mmCIF file of C-alpha atoms in Angstrom:
data_model
loop_
_atom_site.group_PDB
_atom_site.id
_atom_site.type_symbol
_atom_site.label_atom_id
_atom_site.label_comp_id
_atom_site.label_asym_id
_atom_site.label_seq_id
_atom_site.Cartn_x
_atom_site.Cartn_y
_atom_site.Cartn_z
ATOM 1 C CA MET A 1 -168.371 -149.484 -26.943
ATOM 2 C CA ASN A 2 -171.911 -150.905 -27.802
ATOM 3 C CA CYS A 3 -173.741 -150.191 -24.199
ATOM 4 C CA PRO A 4 -175.405 -146.844 -24.316
ATOM 5 C CA ARG A 5 -174.647 -146.732 -20.589
ATOM 6 C CA SER A 6 -170.849 -146.841 -20.780
ATOM 7 C CA ASN A 7 -170.676 -143.140 -20.943
ATOM 8 C CA LEU A 8 -172.234 -142.815 -17.563
ATOM 9 C CA ILE A 9 -169.502 -144.979 -15.833
ATOM 10 C CA SER A 10 -166.794 -141.835 -15.807
ATOM 11 C CA THR A 11 -169.829 -139.979 -13.593
ATOM 12 C CA TYR A 12 -170.430 -142.863 -11.692
ATOM 13 C CA HIS A 13 -166.902 -143.732 -10.698
ATOM 14 C CA ASP A 14 -166.771 -140.323 -9.187
ATOM 15 C CA GLY A 15 -169.749 -140.605 -7.028
ATOM 16 C CA GLU A 16 -171.646 -137.739 -8.976
ATOM 17 C CA PHE A 17 -175.057 -139.542 -9.412
ATOM 18 C CA SER A 18 -177.706 -139.102 -6.589
ATOM 19 C CA PRO A 19 -178.276 -141.988 -4.897
ATOM 20 C CA SER A 20 -181.048 -143.570 -6.960
ATOM 21 C CA GLN A 21 -179.101 -143.044 -10.059
ATOM 22 C CA ALA A 22 -176.155 -145.142 -8.539
ATOM 23 C CA ALA A 23 -178.477 -147.660 -7.344
ATOM 24 C CA GLU A 24 -179.953 -148.002 -10.878
ATOM 25 C CA LEU A 25 -176.254 -148.130 -12.491
ATOM 26 C CA ARG A 26 -175.207 -150.596 -9.646
ATOM 27 C CA ALA A 27 -178.018 -153.006 -10.840
ATOM 28 C CA HIS A 28 -177.160 -152.712 -14.574
ATOM 29 C CA LEU A 29 -173.386 -153.222 -13.799
ATOM 30 C CA ASP A 30 -174.455 -156.683 -12.364
ATOM 31 C CA GLU A 31 -175.792 -157.595 -15.875
ATOM 32 C CA CYS A 32 -173.272 -155.889 -18.171
ATOM 33 C CA ALA A 33 -169.560 -157.096 -18.483
ATOM 34 C CA GLU A 34 -168.865 -154.157 -20.751
ATOM 35 C CA CYS A 35 -169.662 -151.497 -18.437
ATOM 36 C CA ARG A 36 -167.805 -153.391 -15.614
ATOM 37 C CA GLU A 37 -164.758 -153.360 -17.984
ATOM 38 C CA GLU A 38 -165.123 -150.027 -18.624
ATOM 39 C CA LEU A 39 -165.597 -149.247 -14.637
ATOM 40 C CA GLU A 40 -162.236 -151.265 -14.221
ATOM 41 C CA GLN A 41 -160.423 -149.103 -16.755
ATOM 42 C CA VAL A 42 -161.489 -145.969 -15.365
ATOM 43 C CA SER A 43 -160.281 -146.912 -12.002
ATOM 44 C CA GLN A 44 -157.286 -148.188 -13.487
ATOM 45 C CA LEU A 45 -156.488 -144.667 -14.981
ATOM 46 C CA SER A 46 -157.214 -142.910 -11.699
ATOM 47 C CA ARG A 47 -154.662 -144.887 -9.737
ATOM 48 C CA ARG A 48 -152.055 -144.336 -12.715
ATOM 49 C CA ILE A 49 -152.783 -140.398 -12.491
ATOM 50 C CA ARG A 50 -152.548 -140.377 -8.653
ATOM 51 C CA GLU A 51 -149.240 -142.583 -8.496
ATOM 52 C CA ALA A 52 -147.781 -140.311 -11.047
ATOM 53 C CA THR A 53 -144.769 -137.718 -9.917
ATOM 54 C CA LEU A 54 -145.258 -133.881 -9.662
ATOM 55 C CA ALA A 55 -142.857 -131.724 -10.794
ATOM 56 C CA GLU A 56 -141.066 -129.655 -8.257
ATOM 57 C CA PRO A 57 -140.345 -125.825 -8.051
ATOM 58 C CA SER A 58 -136.669 -124.762 -7.094
ATOM 59 C CA ALA A 59 -136.147 -124.052 -3.586
ATOM 60 C CA GLU A 60 -135.312 -120.265 -4.521
ATOM 61 C CA ALA A 61 -138.946 -120.161 -6.122
ATOM 62 C CA VAL A 62 -140.582 -121.124 -2.950
ATOM 63 C CA GLU A 63 -138.591 -118.845 -0.814
ATOM 64 C CA HIS A 64 -139.711 -116.276 -3.503
ATOM 65 C CA TRP A 65 -143.117 -116.743 -2.792
ATOM 66 C CA ALA A 66 -142.727 -117.182 0.730
ATOM 67 C CA GLY A 67 -141.635 -113.547 1.027
ATOM 68 C CA GLU A 68 -144.184 -112.035 -1.119
ATOM 69 C CA LEU A 69 -146.841 -110.773 1.219
ATOM 70 C CA SER A 70 -145.649 -107.229 1.807
ATOM 71 C CA ILE A 71 -145.617 -107.034 -1.969
ATOM 72 C CA VAL A 72 -149.001 -108.576 -2.427
ATOM 73 C CA GLN A 73 -150.602 -106.098 0.220
ATOM 74 C CA ASP A 74 -148.711 -102.900 -1.520
ATOM 75 C CA ARG A 75 -150.151 -104.210 -4.706
ATOM 76 C CA GLY A 76 -153.734 -104.638 -3.420
ATOM 77 C CA VAL A 77 -153.416 -101.128 -1.602
ATOM 78 C CA ARG A 78 -152.630 -99.420 -5.068
ATOM 79 C CA ARG A 79 -155.235 -101.314 -6.955
ATOM 80 C CA LEU A 80 -157.805 -100.568 -4.322
ATOM 81 C CA ALA A 81 -156.804 -96.625 -4.540
ATOM 82 C CA SER A 82 -157.067 -96.706 -8.134
ATOM 83 C CA TRP A 83 -160.648 -98.151 -8.156
ATOM 84 C CA MET A 84 -161.590 -95.523 -5.698
ATOM 85 C CA THR A 85 -160.239 -92.685 -8.016
ATOM 86 C CA ALA A 86 -161.938 -94.291 -10.943
ATOM 87 C CA ALA A 87 -165.147 -94.634 -8.919
ATOM 88 C CA ALA A 88 -165.075 -91.059 -7.547
ATOM 89 C CA ALA A 89 -164.484 -89.503 -10.999
ATOM 90 C CA THR A 90 -167.288 -91.507 -12.544
ATOM 91 C CA ILE A 91 -169.623 -90.225 -9.818
ATOM 92 C CA MET A 92 -168.418 -86.727 -10.019
ATOM 93 C CA VAL A 93 -169.003 -86.919 -13.828
ATOM 94 C CA ALA A 94 -172.516 -88.328 -13.357
ATOM 95 C CA VAL A 95 -173.239 -85.882 -10.710
ATOM 96 C CA GLY A 96 -172.018 -82.954 -12.977
ATOM 97 C CA LEU A 97 -173.883 -84.260 -16.061
ATOM 98 C CA PHE A 98 -177.159 -84.718 -14.075
ATOM 99 C CA THR A 99 -176.900 -81.364 -12.584
ATOM 100 C CA LEU A 100 -176.724 -79.810 -15.870
ATOM 101 C CA ALA A 101 -179.550 -81.752 -17.358
ATOM 102 C CA ASP A 102 -181.962 -80.713 -14.624
ATOM 103 C CA ASP A 103 -181.570 -77.298 -15.592
ATOM 104 C CA GLY A 104 -182.989 -78.650 -19.036
ATOM 105 C CA THR A 105 -180.444 -77.254 -21.076
ATOM 106 C CA SER A 106 -178.164 -80.386 -21.741
ATOM 107 C CA THR A 107 -179.263 -84.322 -22.241
ATOM 108 C CA ALA A 108 -177.190 -87.315 -21.248
ATOM 109 C CA ALA A 109 -177.101 -87.887 -24.953
ATOM 110 C CA SER A 110 -174.495 -84.870 -25.515
ATOM 111 C CA ILE A 111 -171.903 -86.290 -23.169
ATOM 112 C CA GLU A 112 -168.896 -85.058 -25.179
ATOM 113 C CA LEU A 113 -170.141 -81.695 -25.510
ATOM 114 C CA ALA A 114 -171.259 -81.599 -21.920
ATOM 115 C CA PRO A 115 -168.409 -79.398 -20.541
ATOM 116 C CA VAL A 116 -168.681 -76.747 -23.283
ATOM 117 C CA ASP A 117 -172.692 -76.373 -22.865
ATOM 118 C CA ALA A 118 -172.300 -76.237 -19.304
ATOM 119 C CA VAL A 119 -169.818 -73.271 -19.344
ATOM 120 C CA ALA A 120 -172.012 -71.373 -21.886
ATOM 121 C CA LEU A 121 -175.138 -71.965 -20.108
ATOM 122 C CA LEU A 122 -174.382 -70.228 -16.791
ATOM 123 C CA PRO A 123 -175.799 -67.022 -16.046
ATOM 124 C CA ASP A 124 -173.506 -64.234 -16.068
ATOM 125 C CA GLY A 125 -171.626 -63.407 -13.249
ATOM 126 C CA GLU A 126 -172.368 -66.725 -11.647
ATOM 127 C CA SER A 127 -169.722 -69.227 -11.177
ATOM 128 C CA ALA A 128 -170.397 -73.027 -11.086
ATOM 129 C CA PRO A 129 -170.676 -75.030 -8.123
ATOM 130 C CA PRO A 130 -167.209 -77.068 -7.219
ATOM 131 C CA THR A 131 -168.645 -80.461 -7.912
ATOM 132 C CA VAL A 132 -169.696 -79.116 -11.776
ATOM 133 C CA VAL A 133 -166.386 -77.398 -12.107
ATOM 134 C CA ALA A 134 -164.475 -80.847 -11.376
ATOM 135 C CA ALA A 135 -167.052 -82.635 -13.199
ATOM 136 C CA GLU A 136 -166.505 -80.305 -16.011
ATOM 137 C CA TRP A 137 -162.591 -80.633 -15.710
ATOM 138 C CA MET A 138 -162.736 -84.379 -15.922
ATOM 139 C CA ALA A 139 -165.165 -84.611 -18.642
ATOM 140 C CA THR A 140 -163.053 -82.286 -20.787
ATOM 141 C CA ASP A 141 -159.808 -84.570 -19.906
ATOM 142 C CA LEU A 142 -162.033 -87.715 -21.146
ATOM 143 C CA ALA A 143 -163.131 -86.101 -24.205
ATOM 144 C CA GLY A 144 -159.720 -84.794 -24.934
ATOM 145 C CA GLY A 145 -158.312 -88.375 -24.342
ATOM 146 C CA LEU A 146 -160.886 -89.586 -26.655
ATOM 147 C CA ALA A 147 -160.308 -86.985 -29.344
ATOM 148 C CA ASP A 148 -156.588 -87.796 -29.179
ATOM 149 C CA ALA A 149 -157.455 -91.464 -29.387
ATOM 150 C CA ARG A 150 -159.391 -90.495 -32.537
ATOM 151 C CA ARG A 151 -156.322 -88.972 -34.167
ATOM 152 C CA TRP A 152 -154.288 -91.948 -34.059
ATOM 153 C CA PRO A 153 -154.395 -93.626 -37.630
ATOM 154 C CA MET B 1 -145.642 -137.663 -5.485
ATOM 155 C CA VAL B 2 -145.277 -134.218 -3.725
ATOM 156 C CA ASP B 3 -147.497 -134.317 -0.649
ATOM 157 C CA SER B 4 -148.153 -131.344 1.817
ATOM 158 C CA PRO B 5 -147.094 -132.406 5.264
ATOM 159 C CA ALA B 6 -148.934 -134.150 7.610
ATOM 160 C CA THR B 7 -151.964 -132.989 9.632
ATOM 161 C CA PRO B 8 -150.227 -129.663 11.061
ATOM 162 C CA ASP B 9 -152.333 -130.073 14.243
ATOM 163 C CA ALA B 10 -150.487 -133.198 14.881
ATOM 164 C CA ALA B 11 -147.279 -131.597 14.777
ATOM 165 C CA GLY B 12 -148.288 -128.844 17.114
ATOM 166 C CA GLU B 13 -148.287 -126.374 14.125
ATOM 167 C CA PRO B 14 -150.975 -123.993 13.283
ATOM 168 C CA ALA B 15 -153.682 -125.328 11.034
ATOM 169 C CA ASP B 16 -154.134 -123.915 7.511
ATOM 170 C CA ALA B 17 -157.159 -121.966 8.202
ATOM 171 C CA GLU B 18 -155.411 -120.405 11.350
ATOM 172 C CA LEU B 19 -152.226 -119.750 9.118
ATOM 173 C CA LEU B 20 -154.715 -118.126 6.219
ATOM 174 C CA ALA B 21 -156.227 -115.975 8.700
ATOM 175 C CA ARG B 22 -153.220 -114.560 10.180
ATOM 176 C CA ALA B 23 -151.677 -113.941 6.511
ATOM 177 C CA ARG B 24 -154.806 -111.897 5.652
ATOM 178 C CA ARG B 25 -154.018 -109.694 8.697
ATOM 179 C CA GLY B 26 -150.376 -109.114 7.422
ATOM 180 C CA ASP B 27 -148.693 -111.623 9.175
ATOM 181 C CA GLU B 28 -145.918 -112.379 7.161
ATOM 182 C CA ARG B 29 -144.495 -115.583 9.071
ATOM 183 C CA ALA B 30 -148.028 -117.013 8.553
ATOM 184 C CA PHE B 31 -148.065 -116.529 5.101
ATOM 185 C CA ALA B 32 -144.684 -117.884 4.399
ATOM 186 C CA ALA B 33 -145.301 -120.997 6.642
ATOM 187 C CA LEU B 34 -148.830 -121.357 4.315
ATOM 188 C CA VAL B 35 -146.399 -121.126 1.022
ATOM 189 C CA ARG B 36 -143.793 -123.298 2.218
ATOM 190 C CA ARG B 37 -146.522 -125.844 3.447
ATOM 191 C CA HIS B 38 -148.328 -126.153 -0.121
ATOM 192 C CA GLY B 39 -146.014 -123.998 -2.389
ATOM 193 C CA ARG B 40 -144.394 -127.343 -3.775
ATOM 194 C CA TYR B 41 -147.902 -129.193 -4.371
ATOM 195 C CA LEU B 42 -149.275 -126.421 -5.899
ATOM 196 C CA TYR B 43 -146.577 -125.973 -8.254
ATOM 197 C CA GLY B 44 -146.815 -129.652 -9.491
ATOM 198 C CA VAL B 45 -150.443 -129.163 -10.140
ATOM 199 C CA ALA B 46 -149.700 -125.703 -12.250
ATOM 200 C CA ARG B 47 -146.918 -127.565 -14.023
ATOM 201 C CA ALA B 48 -149.318 -130.309 -15.160
ATOM 202 C CA ILE B 49 -151.826 -127.839 -16.034
ATOM 203 C CA VAL B 50 -149.770 -125.078 -17.774
ATOM 204 C CA GLN B 51 -147.178 -127.516 -19.130
ATOM 205 C CA ASN B 52 -144.116 -125.102 -18.621
ATOM 206 C CA ASP B 53 -141.883 -123.756 -15.595
ATOM 207 C CA HIS B 54 -142.506 -120.226 -15.899
ATOM 208 C CA ASP B 55 -146.153 -120.054 -16.411
ATOM 209 C CA ALA B 56 -146.612 -122.636 -13.290
ATOM 210 C CA GLU B 57 -144.357 -120.169 -11.118
ATOM 211 C CA ASP B 58 -146.586 -117.036 -12.376
ATOM 212 C CA ALA B 59 -149.378 -119.257 -11.617
ATOM 213 C CA VAL B 60 -148.485 -120.122 -7.962
ATOM 214 C CA GLN B 61 -147.377 -116.560 -7.463
ATOM 215 C CA GLU B 62 -150.708 -115.336 -8.395
ATOM 216 C CA ALA B 63 -152.554 -117.860 -6.498
ATOM 217 C CA PHE B 64 -150.808 -117.033 -3.152
ATOM 218 C CA ALA B 65 -151.236 -113.425 -3.881
ATOM 219 C CA ALA B 66 -154.902 -113.820 -4.559
ATOM 220 C CA ALA B 67 -155.466 -116.150 -1.445
ATOM 221 C CA ALA B 68 -153.993 -113.493 0.797
ATOM 222 C CA ALA B 69 -156.257 -110.866 -0.650
ATOM 223 C CA ALA B 70 -159.405 -113.055 -0.418
ATOM 224 C CA GLY B 71 -158.773 -114.759 2.600
ATOM 225 C CA ALA B 72 -161.924 -113.819 3.920
ATOM 226 C CA SER B 73 -163.664 -115.630 1.473
ATOM 227 C CA TYR B 74 -162.568 -119.124 2.747
ATOM 228 C CA ARG B 75 -165.618 -120.606 4.588
ATOM 229 C CA GLY B 76 -164.106 -123.902 5.515
ATOM 230 C CA GLU B 77 -166.385 -125.881 3.244
ATOM 231 C CA SER B 78 -163.095 -127.505 1.767
ATOM 232 C CA SER B 79 -159.590 -127.850 3.078
ATOM 233 C CA VAL B 80 -157.392 -124.928 2.562
ATOM 234 C CA ARG B 81 -155.345 -126.646 0.000
ATOM 235 C CA THR B 82 -158.517 -127.500 -2.045
ATOM 236 C CA TRP B 83 -159.516 -123.925 -1.793
ATOM 237 C CA LEU B 84 -155.784 -122.794 -2.853
ATOM 238 C CA VAL B 85 -155.887 -125.424 -5.850
ATOM 239 C CA ALA B 86 -159.237 -123.824 -6.847
ATOM 240 C CA ILE B 87 -157.932 -120.395 -6.944
ATOM 241 C CA LEU B 88 -154.575 -121.721 -8.406
ATOM 242 C CA ALA B 89 -156.690 -123.134 -11.368
ATOM 243 C CA ARG B 90 -158.430 -119.980 -11.895
ATOM 244 C CA GLN B 91 -155.317 -117.917 -12.019
ATOM 245 C CA ALA B 92 -153.708 -120.346 -14.579
ATOM 246 C CA ALA B 93 -156.669 -119.810 -16.833
ATOM 247 C CA LEU B 94 -156.584 -115.910 -16.494
ATOM 248 C CA LEU B 95 -152.877 -116.039 -17.288
ATOM 249 C CA ARG B 96 -153.339 -118.164 -20.228
ATOM 250 C CA ARG B 97 -155.848 -115.603 -21.641
ATOM 251 C CA LYS B 98 -153.491 -112.815 -20.899
ATOM 252 C CA ARG B 99 -150.650 -114.921 -22.707
ATOM 253 C CA ALA B 100 -153.203 -115.679 -25.594
ATOM 254 C CA ARG B 101 -153.797 -111.577 -26.072
ATOM 255 C CA TRP B 102 -149.806 -111.409 -27.021
ATOM 256 C CA TRP B 103 -148.530 -114.291 -28.354
ATOM 257 C CA ARG B 104 -149.447 -118.106 -28.941
ATOM 258 C CA ARG B 105 -147.111 -120.355 -27.136
ATOM 259 C CA PRO B 106 -146.975 -123.407 -28.744
ATOM 260 C CA GLU B 107 -148.168 -126.772 -27.009
ATOM 261 C CA PRO B 108 -145.310 -129.452 -26.574
ATOM 262 C CA GLU B 109 -145.233 -131.472 -29.590
ATOM 263 C CA THR B 110 -143.438 -134.651 -28.131
ATOM 264 C CA SER B 111 -144.562 -136.638 -25.069
ATOM 265 C CA ALA B 112 -143.171 -139.484 -23.378
ATOM 266 C CA LEU B 113 -146.710 -141.215 -23.658
ATOM 267 C CA LEU B 114 -146.121 -141.585 -27.375
ATOM 268 C CA ASP B 115 -142.371 -141.391 -27.480
ATOM 269 C CA PRO B 116 -141.142 -143.253 -24.452
ATOM 270 C CA GLY B 117 -137.481 -143.499 -25.198
ATOM 271 C CA PRO B 118 -135.501 -146.497 -23.654
ATOM 272 C CA VAL B 119 -138.152 -149.006 -22.330
ATOM 273 C CA PRO B 120 -138.749 -147.962 -18.477
ATOM 274 C CA ALA B 121 -139.347 -150.478 -15.714
ATOM 275 C CA SER B 122 -142.860 -151.592 -16.043
ATOM 276 C CA ASP B 123 -143.876 -150.146 -12.904
ATOM 277 C CA ALA B 124 -141.942 -147.024 -13.325
ATOM 278 C CA ARG B 125 -144.223 -144.158 -12.331
ATOM 279 C CA LEU B 126 -144.667 -141.115 -15.129
ATOM 280 C CA ASP B 127 -144.282 -137.674 -14.409
ATOM 281 C CA LEU B 128 -147.687 -136.019 -14.271
ATOM 282 C CA ALA B 129 -146.999 -133.126 -16.529
ATOM 283 C CA THR B 130 -145.485 -135.590 -19.189
ATOM 284 C CA MET B 131 -148.405 -137.953 -18.762
ATOM 285 C CA LEU B 132 -150.912 -135.012 -19.520
ATOM 286 C CA ALA B 133 -148.977 -133.500 -22.098
ATOM 287 C CA ARG B 134 -151.116 -134.480 -25.189
ATOM 288 C CA LEU B 135 -154.346 -133.517 -23.639
ATOM 289 C CA SER B 136 -155.959 -130.096 -24.313
ATOM 290 C CA VAL B 137 -155.635 -127.683 -21.426
ATOM 291 C CA GLU B 138 -159.389 -127.815 -20.692
ATOM 292 C CA HIS B 139 -158.838 -131.641 -20.445
ATOM 293 C CA ARG B 140 -155.670 -131.460 -18.220
ATOM 294 C CA GLU B 141 -157.485 -128.770 -15.873
ATOM 295 C CA VAL B 142 -160.450 -131.459 -14.914
ATOM 296 C CA ILE B 143 -158.284 -134.361 -14.874
ATOM 297 C CA VAL B 144 -155.865 -132.796 -12.339
ATOM 298 C CA LEU B 145 -158.631 -130.957 -10.265
ATOM 299 C CA ARG B 146 -160.557 -134.305 -10.072
ATOM 300 C CA GLU B 147 -158.003 -137.051 -9.944
ATOM 301 C CA LEU B 148 -155.321 -135.535 -8.060
ATOM 302 C CA GLU B 149 -157.246 -133.032 -5.689
ATOM 303 C CA GLY B 150 -160.710 -135.103 -5.636
ATOM 304 C CA MET B 151 -162.518 -132.008 -6.190
ATOM 305 C CA SER B 152 -166.328 -132.537 -6.882
ATOM 306 C CA TYR B 153 -167.955 -131.441 -10.192
ATOM 307 C CA GLU B 154 -169.668 -128.548 -8.519
ATOM 308 C CA GLN B 155 -166.309 -127.521 -7.087
ATOM 309 C CA ILE B 156 -164.344 -127.780 -10.327
ATOM 310 C CA ALA B 157 -167.129 -125.897 -12.032
ATOM 311 C CA ALA B 158 -167.022 -123.024 -9.534
ATOM 312 C CA ALA B 159 -163.320 -123.068 -10.075
ATOM 313 C CA LEU B 160 -163.342 -122.998 -13.703
ATOM 314 C CA HIS B 161 -166.563 -120.801 -14.322
ATOM 315 C CA VAL B 162 -168.102 -123.426 -16.655
ATOM 316 C CA PRO B 163 -171.485 -125.608 -16.009
ATOM 317 C CA ARG B 164 -171.141 -128.679 -14.214
ATOM 318 C CA GLY B 165 -172.525 -130.683 -17.516
ATOM 319 C CA THR B 166 -169.380 -129.182 -19.046
ATOM 320 C CA VAL B 167 -167.135 -130.741 -16.229
ATOM 321 C CA GLU B 168 -168.903 -134.235 -16.624
ATOM 322 C CA SER B 169 -168.429 -134.224 -20.244
ATOM 323 C CA ARG B 170 -164.800 -132.856 -20.314
ATOM 324 C CA LEU B 171 -164.007 -135.534 -17.809
ATOM 325 C CA HIS B 172 -165.386 -138.144 -19.978
ATOM 326 C CA ARG B 173 -163.684 -137.354 -23.052
ATOM 327 C CA ALA B 174 -160.212 -136.403 -21.292
ATOM 328 C CA ARG B 175 -160.236 -139.855 -19.720
ATOM 329 C CA GLU B 176 -161.363 -141.678 -23.222
ATOM 330 C CA HIS B 177 -158.263 -139.606 -24.627
ATOM 331 C CA LEU B 178 -155.679 -140.586 -21.899
ATOM 332 C CA ARG B 179 -156.628 -144.245 -22.118
ATOM 333 C CA GLY B 180 -156.157 -144.287 -25.802
ATOM 334 C CA LEU B 181 -152.525 -142.816 -25.238
ATOM 335 C CA PHE B 182 -151.882 -145.318 -22.498
ATOM 336 C CA ALA B 183 -153.042 -148.145 -24.672
ATOM 337 C CA GLU B 184 -150.683 -147.021 -27.636
ATOM 338 C CA ARG B 185 -147.680 -146.468 -25.126
ATOM 339 C CA ASP B 186 -148.335 -149.968 -23.781
ATOM 340 C CA ASP B 187 -148.384 -151.529 -27.187
ATOM 341 C CA ASP B 188 -145.209 -149.886 -28.000
ATOM 342 C CA LYS B 189 -143.512 -151.319 -25.035
ATOM 343 C CA THR B 190 -144.798 -154.689 -25.562
ATOM 344 C CA ASN B 191 -143.581 -154.311 -29.070
ATOM 345 C CA ASP B 192 -140.098 -153.207 -27.861
ATOM 346 C CA HIS B 193 -140.096 -156.165 -25.283
ATOM 347 C CA LYS B 194 -140.790 -158.673 -28.236
ATOM 348 C CA ARG B 195 -137.896 -157.042 -30.393
ATOM 349 C CA ASN B 196 -135.400 -157.142 -27.509
ATOM 350 C CA GLU B 197 -136.262 -160.852 -26.794
ATOM 351 C CA ARG B 198 -135.436 -161.862 -30.224
#
């Protein structure tokens, strides 16, 4: 291809130029045999592709997909439930950590040690609020998981 | 070519958008009707992109599942079929990435484009999947979405999560590649024809 505009023909063929760009290229096509040939080739290729046959699925496959709605919905509910559980756990951990940080006894940087710090810093005879207990339990659980993960060779 | 049935409204059947809305509310019959109306076409599109039966079936299944879950996001800016094809292309790409994490499935090595076998009748129509087998998957995607489904560059870019300029350049290169393959194939056929005449 010698004409520098021949690489614009594909986009012109698809009607993706602005009206002014398209008008400019139309004027060029009147003068350039090479670009007219390029446009004809792209159009011919399009026809060949559109006339090609498509592979067909088995009738069993179509019926299998057709009966899938309840499975799809069950899967959606399960996914939503797991997302909500994860979100709730994250919020509770965050609330617990911020509560501790507000006491000036812990910082966000010591996340892995937060459950241990929290238990140690409660005044004698005073029990932790339920959200803090839950957050400590989950943070401990996560920290345990991390520790377990690190033990793998 | 596998076509979806004629305009459903003309046959007194519910339109696609209505079936989609009902399916989203849990109407199993509406979902099944939508699948039976477009499943065969979607499979043909998927098979041309992913190049194997198993992944094509999985991609269609995931696309209908995603469509049922995301039915509310259909805003009528395109036909339901085009919307489904966009979801299918996205699901096929996700599936490909998922598979790539576990193993590398080799691309088909042979193609009727380069190995046409017995010379077919001059007007014989090629199977689209065979026609596109020598292209990269990125080129197959844009060719199918543009040429078969007639999606705009913006729609393709949104479906594949790539910039519009990428769609434009991929289409240009894919067409050049495909034309080169067709030229080789046509040369082979001409040479075979000449040999048979001798």
